[in-house]
mmCIF file of C-alpha atoms and ligand atoms in Angstrom:
data_model
loop_
_atom_site.group_PDB
_atom_site.id
_atom_site.type_symbol
_atom_site.label_atom_id
_atom_site.label_comp_id
_atom_site.label_asym_id
_atom_site.label_seq_id
_atom_site.Cartn_x
_atom_site.Cartn_y
_atom_site.Cartn_z
ATOM 1 C CA MET A 55 -0.178 -0.099 0.141
ATOM 2 C CA GLU A 56 1.022 3.231 -0.800
ATOM 3 C CA ARG A 57 0.418 6.612 -0.049
ATOM 4 C CA SER A 58 -0.099 10.325 -1.822
ATOM 5 C CA PHE A 59 -0.211 13.478 -0.649
ATOM 6 C CA VAL A 60 -3.660 15.465 -1.935
ATOM 7 C CA ALA A 61 -4.481 19.278 -1.451
ATOM 8 C CA ILE A 62 -7.691 21.573 -2.406
ATOM 9 C CA LYS A 63 -5.805 24.868 -3.256
ATOM 10 C CA PRO A 64 -7.369 28.141 -2.616
ATOM 11 C CA ASP A 65 -9.753 27.924 -6.201
ATOM 12 C CA GLY A 66 -10.488 24.697 -5.675
ATOM 13 C CA VAL A 67 -12.080 25.567 -1.767
ATOM 14 C CA GLN A 68 -13.338 28.760 -3.384
ATOM 15 C CA ARG A 69 -15.442 27.285 -6.016
ATOM 16 C CA LYS A 70 -17.237 24.588 -3.411
ATOM 17 C CA LEU A 71 -15.324 21.274 -5.404
ATOM 18 C CA VAL A 72 -14.168 19.949 -2.096
ATOM 19 C CA SER A 73 -17.284 17.310 -1.508
ATOM 20 C CA GLU A 74 -16.223 16.624 -5.724
ATOM 21 C CA ILE A 75 -12.960 15.881 -4.665
ATOM 22 C CA LEU A 76 -13.056 13.908 -1.986
ATOM 23 C CA SER A 77 -15.871 11.674 -3.730
ATOM 24 C CA ARG A 78 -13.893 10.851 -6.844
ATOM 25 C CA PHE A 79 -11.424 9.640 -4.257
ATOM 26 C CA GLU A 80 -13.625 7.833 -2.253
ATOM 27 C CA ARG A 81 -15.543 6.396 -5.100
ATOM 28 C CA ARG A 82 -12.755 5.043 -6.302
ATOM 29 C CA GLY A 83 -12.039 2.766 -3.840
ATOM 30 C CA TYR A 84 -9.248 4.886 -1.850
ATOM 31 C CA LYS A 85 -9.006 5.373 1.592
ATOM 32 C CA LEU A 86 -8.902 8.687 3.871
ATOM 33 C CA VAL A 87 -5.954 8.488 6.581
ATOM 34 C CA ALA A 88 -5.414 12.643 7.067
ATOM 35 C CA LEU A 89 -7.894 14.881 6.476
ATOM 36 C CA LYS A 90 -7.301 19.448 7.098
ATOM 37 C CA MET A 91 -8.276 22.797 6.253
ATOM 38 C CA LEU A 92 -5.530 24.969 6.879
ATOM 39 C CA GLN A 93 -4.198 28.143 5.943
ATOM 40 C CA PRO A 94 -0.011 27.328 4.892
ATOM 41 C CA THR A 95 2.306 29.237 6.191
ATOM 42 C CA ARG A 96 5.121 30.847 3.474
ATOM 43 C CA GLU A 97 7.953 28.593 5.129
ATOM 44 C CA LEU A 98 5.754 25.587 4.182
ATOM 45 C CA LEU A 99 4.844 25.640 0.695
ATOM 46 C CA GLU A 100 8.772 26.734 0.359
ATOM 47 C CA GLU A 101 9.828 23.919 1.713
ATOM 48 C CA HIS A 102 6.639 22.020 -0.556
ATOM 49 C CA TYR A 103 7.304 23.486 -3.851
ATOM 50 C CA GLN A 104 11.466 23.563 -3.166
ATOM 51 C CA GLU A 105 12.117 22.018 -6.218
ATOM 52 C CA ILE A 106 10.516 24.831 -8.445
ATOM 53 C CA ARG A 107 12.027 26.960 -6.456
ATOM 54 C CA ALA A 108 15.141 26.041 -7.077
ATOM 55 C CA ILE A 109 14.575 25.602 -10.959
ATOM 56 C CA GLN A 110 12.510 29.516 -11.282
ATOM 57 C CA ASP A 111 15.568 30.816 -9.209
ATOM 58 C CA LEU A 112 18.005 30.316 -12.588
ATOM 59 C CA LYS A 113 15.327 32.131 -14.626
ATOM 60 C CA SER A 114 12.839 34.738 -11.980
ATOM 61 C CA LYS A 115 11.698 34.716 -9.146
ATOM 62 C CA LYS A 116 8.466 35.991 -10.080
ATOM 63 C CA PHE A 117 6.848 32.872 -10.782
ATOM 64 C CA PHE A 118 7.283 31.240 -7.810
ATOM 65 C CA GLN A 119 6.409 34.147 -5.649
ATOM 66 C CA ASP A 120 3.233 34.055 -7.661
ATOM 67 C CA LEU A 121 2.693 30.686 -6.665
ATOM 68 C CA ILE A 122 3.026 31.317 -3.048
ATOM 69 C CA THR A 123 0.671 34.012 -2.912
ATOM 70 C CA TYR A 124 -1.760 31.826 -4.947
ATOM 71 C CA MET A 125 -1.298 29.145 -2.512
ATOM 72 C CA ARG A 126 -1.888 31.706 0.486
ATOM 73 C CA SER A 127 -4.929 33.715 -0.952
ATOM 74 C CA GLY A 128 -7.229 31.477 1.197
ATOM 75 C CA PRO A 129 -7.684 27.989 2.701
ATOM 76 C CA ILE A 130 -6.635 24.646 1.838
ATOM 77 C CA VAL A 131 -7.286 21.064 1.765
ATOM 78 C CA ALA A 132 -4.747 19.088 2.824
ATOM 79 C CA MET A 133 -5.350 14.967 2.820
ATOM 80 C CA VAL A 134 -3.449 11.990 2.503
ATOM 81 C CA TRP A 135 -4.963 8.979 0.647
ATOM 82 C CA GLU A 136 -3.903 5.421 0.785
ATOM 83 C CA GLY A 137 -4.418 2.598 -1.636
ATOM 84 C CA GLU A 138 -2.287 0.453 -4.386
ATOM 85 C CA ASN A 139 -0.537 2.995 -6.948
ATOM 86 C CA VAL A 140 -2.319 5.865 -5.320
ATOM 87 C CA VAL A 141 0.552 8.170 -6.517
ATOM 88 C CA LYS A 142 0.445 7.416 -10.101
ATOM 89 C CA GLN A 143 -3.527 6.557 -10.237
ATOM 90 C CA GLY A 144 -3.762 9.954 -8.116
ATOM 91 C CA ARG A 145 -1.780 12.356 -11.104
ATOM 92 C CA ALA A 146 -3.789 10.330 -13.494
ATOM 93 C CA MET A 147 -7.289 11.466 -11.402
ATOM 94 C CA LEU A 148 -6.284 15.227 -11.848
ATOM 95 C CA GLY A 149 -5.566 14.850 -14.853
ATOM 96 C CA ALA A 150 -2.652 16.950 -16.524
ATOM 97 C CA THR A 151 -0.929 19.710 -14.721
ATOM 98 C CA ASN A 152 -2.064 22.658 -17.808
ATOM 99 C CA PRO A 153 -5.970 22.692 -17.784
ATOM 100 C CA GLN A 154 -5.636 23.034 -21.735
ATOM 101 C CA GLU A 155 -4.115 19.606 -21.788
ATOM 102 C CA SER A 156 -6.346 17.867 -19.339
ATOM 103 C CA VAL A 157 -8.542 15.748 -20.979
ATOM 104 C CA PRO A 158 -12.721 15.441 -19.991
ATOM 105 C CA GLY A 159 -13.178 13.116 -17.055
ATOM 106 C CA THR A 160 -10.084 14.258 -14.981
ATOM 107 C CA ILE A 161 -10.728 16.359 -12.107
ATOM 108 C CA ARG A 162 -8.692 19.171 -13.843
ATOM 109 C CA GLY A 163 -10.344 18.591 -17.466
ATOM 110 C CA ASP A 164 -13.810 19.022 -15.684
ATOM 111 C CA PHE A 165 -13.433 22.305 -13.135
ATOM 112 C CA THR A 166 -10.651 23.939 -14.888
ATOM 113 C CA ILE A 167 -9.410 26.052 -17.452
ATOM 114 C CA THR A 168 -5.843 27.918 -17.010
ATOM 115 C CA VAL A 169 -2.525 27.688 -15.617
ATOM 116 C CA GLY A 170 -1.868 30.663 -18.159
ATOM 117 C CA ARG A 171 -2.005 34.927 -18.099
ATOM 118 C CA ASN A 172 -3.087 37.401 -21.146
ATOM 119 C CA ILE A 173 -5.999 35.099 -21.508
ATOM 120 C CA ALA A 174 -7.420 35.732 -24.804
ATOM 121 C CA MET A 175 -11.457 35.100 -24.435
ATOM 122 C CA GLU A 176 -13.268 33.142 -27.241
ATOM 123 C CA ARG A 177 -17.339 32.234 -27.927
ATOM 124 C CA SER A 178 -18.662 29.250 -28.961
ATOM 125 C CA PHE A 179 -22.180 28.068 -29.764
ATOM 126 C CA VAL A 180 -23.186 24.906 -28.300
ATOM 127 C CA ALA A 181 -26.498 23.808 -29.119
ATOM 128 C CA ILE A 182 -28.722 20.634 -27.412
ATOM 129 C CA LYS A 183 -30.065 18.776 -30.396
ATOM 130 C CA PRO A 184 -33.611 17.712 -30.224
ATOM 131 C CA ASP A 185 -32.543 13.720 -28.926
ATOM 132 C CA GLY A 186 -30.723 16.046 -25.648
ATOM 133 C CA VAL A 187 -33.812 17.854 -24.880
ATOM 134 C CA GLN A 188 -35.799 14.903 -25.131
ATOM 135 C CA ARG A 189 -33.486 12.881 -23.261
ATOM 136 C CA LYS A 190 -33.403 14.932 -20.428
ATOM 137 C CA LEU A 191 -29.798 15.770 -20.600
ATOM 138 C CA VAL A 192 -30.394 19.745 -20.725
ATOM 139 C CA SER A 193 -28.989 20.311 -17.299
ATOM 140 C CA GLU A 194 -26.222 17.931 -16.888
ATOM 141 C CA ILE A 195 -24.544 19.770 -20.263
ATOM 142 C CA LEU A 196 -25.379 22.843 -18.816
ATOM 143 C CA THR A 197 -23.584 21.608 -16.086
ATOM 144 C CA ARG A 198 -20.438 20.646 -17.729
ATOM 145 C CA PHE A 199 -19.709 23.245 -19.501
ATOM 146 C CA GLU A 200 -20.920 25.682 -15.966
ATOM 147 C CA ARG A 201 -18.719 23.355 -13.758
ATOM 148 C CA ARG A 202 -15.406 23.700 -16.135
ATOM 149 C CA GLY A 203 -15.685 27.406 -15.334
ATOM 150 C CA TYR A 204 -17.084 28.510 -18.943
ATOM 151 C CA LYS A 205 -19.079 31.723 -18.735
ATOM 152 C CA LEU A 206 -22.888 31.268 -20.355
ATOM 153 C CA VAL A 207 -23.583 34.540 -22.207
ATOM 154 C CA ALA A 208 -26.413 33.236 -24.442
ATOM 155 C CA LEU A 209 -29.243 30.402 -24.281
ATOM 156 C CA LYS A 210 -32.530 29.946 -25.933
ATOM 157 C CA MET A 211 -34.811 26.939 -26.509
ATOM 158 C CA LEU A 212 -36.317 26.769 -29.937
ATOM 159 C CA GLN A 213 -37.420 25.025 -33.090
ATOM 160 C CA PRO A 214 -35.118 25.839 -36.394
ATOM 161 C CA THR A 215 -36.253 26.335 -39.569
ATOM 162 C CA ARG A 216 -35.240 25.203 -42.514
ATOM 163 C CA GLU A 217 -33.510 28.393 -43.896
ATOM 164 C CA LEU A 218 -31.552 28.610 -40.556
ATOM 165 C CA LEU A 219 -30.526 25.028 -39.913
ATOM 166 C CA GLU A 220 -29.031 25.025 -43.982
ATOM 167 C CA GLU A 221 -27.397 27.817 -43.438
ATOM 168 C CA HIS A 222 -25.883 26.126 -40.119
ATOM 169 C CA TYR A 223 -24.928 22.731 -42.098
ATOM 170 C CA GLN A 224 -24.288 24.855 -45.035
ATOM 171 C CA GLU A 225 -20.474 23.319 -45.381
ATOM 172 C CA ILE A 226 -21.885 19.969 -44.923
ATOM 173 C CA ARG A 227 -24.441 20.487 -47.743
ATOM 174 C CA ALA A 228 -21.817 20.894 -50.132
ATOM 175 C CA ILE A 229 -19.488 18.231 -49.937
ATOM 176 C CA GLN A 230 -22.726 16.101 -49.490
ATOM 177 C CA ASP A 231 -24.809 17.728 -53.140
ATOM 178 C CA LEU A 232 -21.302 16.022 -54.507
ATOM 179 C CA LYS A 233 -22.518 12.602 -53.415
ATOM 180 C CA SER A 234 -26.600 12.326 -51.788
ATOM 181 C CA LYS A 235 -28.491 14.249 -50.589
ATOM 182 C CA LYS A 236 -30.012 11.860 -48.328
ATOM 183 C CA PHE A 237 -28.081 12.001 -45.404
ATOM 184 C CA PHE A 238 -28.422 16.236 -45.889
ATOM 185 C CA GLN A 239 -32.049 15.776 -45.530
ATOM 186 C CA ASP A 240 -31.994 13.396 -42.737
ATOM 187 C CA LEU A 241 -29.870 15.535 -40.922
ATOM 188 C CA ILE A 242 -32.152 18.648 -41.322
ATOM 189 C CA THR A 243 -34.983 16.154 -40.413
ATOM 190 C CA TYR A 244 -33.524 15.439 -36.807
ATOM 191 C CA MET A 245 -32.625 18.546 -36.324
ATOM 192 C CA ARG A 246 -36.385 19.981 -36.463
ATOM 193 C CA SER A 247 -37.526 16.789 -35.115
ATOM 194 C CA GLY A 248 -37.630 19.025 -31.277
ATOM 195 C CA PRO A 249 -36.856 21.385 -29.900
ATOM 196 C CA ILE A 250 -33.092 22.782 -29.606
ATOM 197 C CA VAL A 251 -31.766 24.701 -26.641
ATOM 198 C CA ALA A 252 -28.895 27.042 -28.044
ATOM 199 C CA MET A 253 -26.170 28.268 -26.005
ATOM 200 C CA VAL A 254 -23.289 30.471 -26.348
ATOM 201 C CA TRP A 255 -20.505 30.123 -24.032
ATOM 202 C CA GLU A 256 -17.536 32.229 -23.366
ATOM 203 C CA GLY A 257 -13.813 31.522 -21.555
ATOM 204 C CA GLU A 258 -10.029 30.668 -22.717
ATOM 205 C CA ASN A 259 -10.148 27.948 -25.903
ATOM 206 C CA VAL A 260 -13.487 27.757 -25.754
ATOM 207 C CA VAL A 261 -13.715 26.292 -29.108
ATOM 208 C CA LYS A 262 -11.290 23.768 -29.084
ATOM 209 C CA GLN A 263 -12.036 22.823 -25.301
ATOM 210 C CA GLY A 264 -16.138 22.676 -25.688
ATOM 211 C CA ARG A 265 -15.190 20.413 -28.847
ATOM 212 C CA ALA A 266 -12.874 18.161 -26.296
ATOM 213 C CA MET A 267 -15.753 18.076 -24.069
ATOM 214 C CA LEU A 268 -18.245 16.725 -26.796
ATOM 215 C CA GLY A 269 -16.137 14.022 -28.125
ATOM 216 C CA ALA A 270 -15.456 13.044 -31.334
ATOM 217 C CA THR A 271 -18.599 13.263 -33.735
ATOM 218 C CA ASN A 272 -19.114 9.429 -34.123
ATOM 219 C CA PRO A 273 -20.104 8.564 -30.140
ATOM 220 C CA GLN A 274 -18.155 4.955 -31.419
ATOM 221 C CA GLU A 275 -15.204 6.934 -30.983
ATOM 222 C CA SER A 276 -15.748 9.189 -27.867
ATOM 223 C CA VAL A 277 -14.337 8.466 -25.329
ATOM 224 C CA PRO A 278 -16.287 8.099 -21.444
ATOM 225 C CA GLY A 279 -15.687 11.432 -19.006
ATOM 226 C CA THR A 280 -16.940 13.279 -23.033
ATOM 227 C CA ILE A 281 -20.703 14.163 -23.577
ATOM 228 C CA ARG A 282 -20.862 11.872 -26.565
ATOM 229 C CA GLY A 283 -19.558 8.963 -25.056
ATOM 230 C CA ASP A 284 -21.273 9.278 -21.778
ATOM 231 C CA PHE A 285 -24.463 9.179 -23.558
ATOM 232 C CA THR A 286 -24.862 8.564 -27.173
ATOM 233 C CA ILE A 287 -24.662 5.610 -29.057
ATOM 234 C CA THR A 288 -25.041 6.235 -32.640
ATOM 235 C CA VAL A 289 -23.638 9.045 -35.123
ATOM 236 C CA GLY A 290 -27.113 10.458 -36.223
ATOM 237 C CA ARG A 291 -28.068 11.013 -32.439
ATOM 238 C CA ASN A 292 -25.086 12.500 -31.029
ATOM 239 C CA ILE A 293 -27.147 15.026 -29.006
ATOM 240 C CA VAL A 294 -25.399 18.367 -29.244
ATOM 241 C CA HIS A 295 -23.325 20.549 -31.640
ATOM 242 C CA GLY A 296 -20.128 22.667 -30.838
ATOM 243 C CA SER A 297 -18.682 24.562 -33.315
ATOM 244 C CA ASP A 298 -15.593 23.773 -34.561
ATOM 245 C CA SER A 299 -12.935 26.977 -35.487
ATOM 246 C CA VAL A 300 -13.181 30.183 -34.174
ATOM 247 C CA ALA A 301 -14.865 31.346 -37.513
ATOM 248 C CA SER A 302 -17.241 28.966 -37.805
ATOM 249 C CA ALA A 303 -18.424 29.825 -34.259
ATOM 250 C CA GLN A 304 -18.244 34.195 -35.070
ATOM 251 C CA LYS A 305 -20.488 32.802 -38.099
ATOM 252 C CA GLU A 306 -22.612 30.674 -36.138
ATOM 253 C CA ILE A 307 -23.635 32.659 -33.348
ATOM 254 C CA GLY A 308 -24.640 35.551 -35.326
ATOM 255 C CA LEU A 309 -26.362 32.547 -37.315
ATOM 256 C CA TRP A 310 -28.235 31.640 -34.255
ATOM 257 C CA PHE A 311 -28.613 34.854 -31.839
ATOM 258 C CA ARG A 312 -29.338 38.853 -32.263
ATOM 259 C CA GLU A 313 -26.654 41.169 -30.665
ATOM 260 C CA GLU A 314 -29.226 41.814 -28.308
ATOM 261 C CA GLU A 315 -29.862 38.766 -27.194
ATOM 262 C CA ILE A 316 -26.103 37.990 -25.683
ATOM 263 C CA SER A 317 -25.550 39.360 -22.282
ATOM 264 C CA SER A 318 -22.552 40.567 -21.263
ATOM 265 C CA TRP A 319 -21.745 40.178 -17.519
ATOM 266 C CA ASP A 320 -19.144 39.281 -15.005
ATOM 267 C CA SER A 321 -18.921 36.229 -13.522
ATOM 268 C CA ASN A 322 -17.927 36.488 -9.367
ATOM 269 C CA ASP A 323 -15.443 33.752 -9.614
ATOM 270 C CA HIS A 324 -13.544 35.165 -12.275
ATOM 271 C CA ILE A 325 -10.629 35.676 -10.551
ATOM 272 C CA TRP A 326 -10.871 31.903 -9.102
ATOM 273 C CA LEU A 327 -10.786 30.629 -12.919
ATOM 274 C CA TYR A 328 -7.608 32.670 -14.379
ATOM 275 C CA GLU A 329 -4.208 33.985 -12.982
HETATM 276 P P1 IDP B 1305 -19.356 18.123 -35.348
HETATM 277 O O1 IDP B 1305 -21.536 17.977 -35.713
HETATM 278 O O2 IDP B 1305 -18.924 16.735 -34.726
HETATM 279 O O3 IDP B 1305 -19.317 19.416 -36.044
HETATM 280 P P2 IDP B 1305 -20.266 17.234 -38.790
HETATM 281 O O4 IDP B 1305 -18.764 16.418 -39.655
HETATM 282 O O5 IDP B 1305 -20.282 19.332 -38.983
HETATM 283 O O6 IDP B 1305 -20.095 17.066 -37.202
HETATM 284 O O7 IDP B 1305 -21.432 16.941 -38.851
HETATM 285 C C1 IDP B 1305 -22.790 17.451 -38.306
HETATM 286 C C2 IDP B 1305 -23.635 16.672 -37.547
HETATM 287 O O8 IDP B 1305 -24.165 16.251 -38.810
HETATM 288 C C3 IDP B 1305 -23.248 15.766 -36.850
HETATM 289 O O9 IDP B 1305 -23.258 15.745 -35.774
HETATM 290 C C4 IDP B 1305 -24.316 14.558 -36.872
HETATM 291 O O10 IDP B 1305 -25.856 14.814 -36.209
HETATM 292 C C5 IDP B 1305 -24.807 14.382 -38.306
HETATM 293 N N1 IDP B 1305 -23.840 13.649 -39.032
HETATM 294 C C6 IDP B 1305 -22.333 13.656 -39.351
HETATM 295 N N2 IDP B 1305 -22.026 12.386 -39.927
HETATM 296 C C7 IDP B 1305 -23.196 11.675 -39.911
HETATM 297 C C8 IDP B 1305 -23.400 9.973 -40.642
HETATM 298 O O11 IDP B 1305 -22.457 9.443 -41.207
HETATM 299 N N3 IDP B 1305 -24.850 9.780 -40.730
HETATM 300 C C9 IDP B 1305 -25.591 10.494 -39.657
HETATM 301 N N4 IDP B 1305 -25.649 11.306 -39.312
HETATM 302 C C10 IDP B 1305 -24.000 11.811 -39.670
HETATM 303 MG MG1 MG B 1306 -19.290 20.502 -37.664
#
């Protein structure tokens, strides 16, 4: 049996993710052997991060000081978990250090956006297709974008016209025209079979990361932890749409929403999501 030290940093506590993170280790089957909330001293943190300090000393002290300030910005929750291979598996459960590289299903992949600065905000058009609404997955899909930290700036339920959908899928129509019209007509019929929930989400790199959260177009290739990998079986019923580039996001947002339907607001967790 091995033990690992795991700590929920000040942003995790501020964002009310203590229970979520505890639950992930518990349900995996690891045994909790120590737990306390504390506000660490500077000395403790300098000792804890001494290897990072050693490297940083060579270049700049700024990064290290920012790290200490961040770690002292509120209480943390320190834990020791015990179990077979818990050090390596615990790291796997956390996900990559950089949330932009953390995959859905990991703690960082599900709840964090950035390690960086100078963030360029982006918007993506995301839609819950008629099968997603029918299958009562509206709240589940909203939850996944909210918990990641993205900001909802537009939302409406609507039944799209044929004209809107033909415009939305015009690239697919262009390709399909060359072979058969059948697939395109089926797609339009499917997309008109019930109401859709259309949304605009804002945040760092939300177009690319939103696609990663949806999973592959074909559910047979979507991995567990993604929306399609968790809830769908076949490509013709894949429950969600997400813009595939910043350019198509712009086009799609303009198509589905009027300017006044997009809300500009400050999210109060911004300072806990972005450095
Ligand atoms: P995307 O939605 O992941 O961006 P696109 O290639 O843009 O994927 O295709 C648009 C939508 O058309 C898909 O989400 C899916 O609903 C549908 N679709 C794509 N390929 C097929 C197929 O081979 N059979 C049935 N439906 C498909
Ligand atoms: Mg597409």
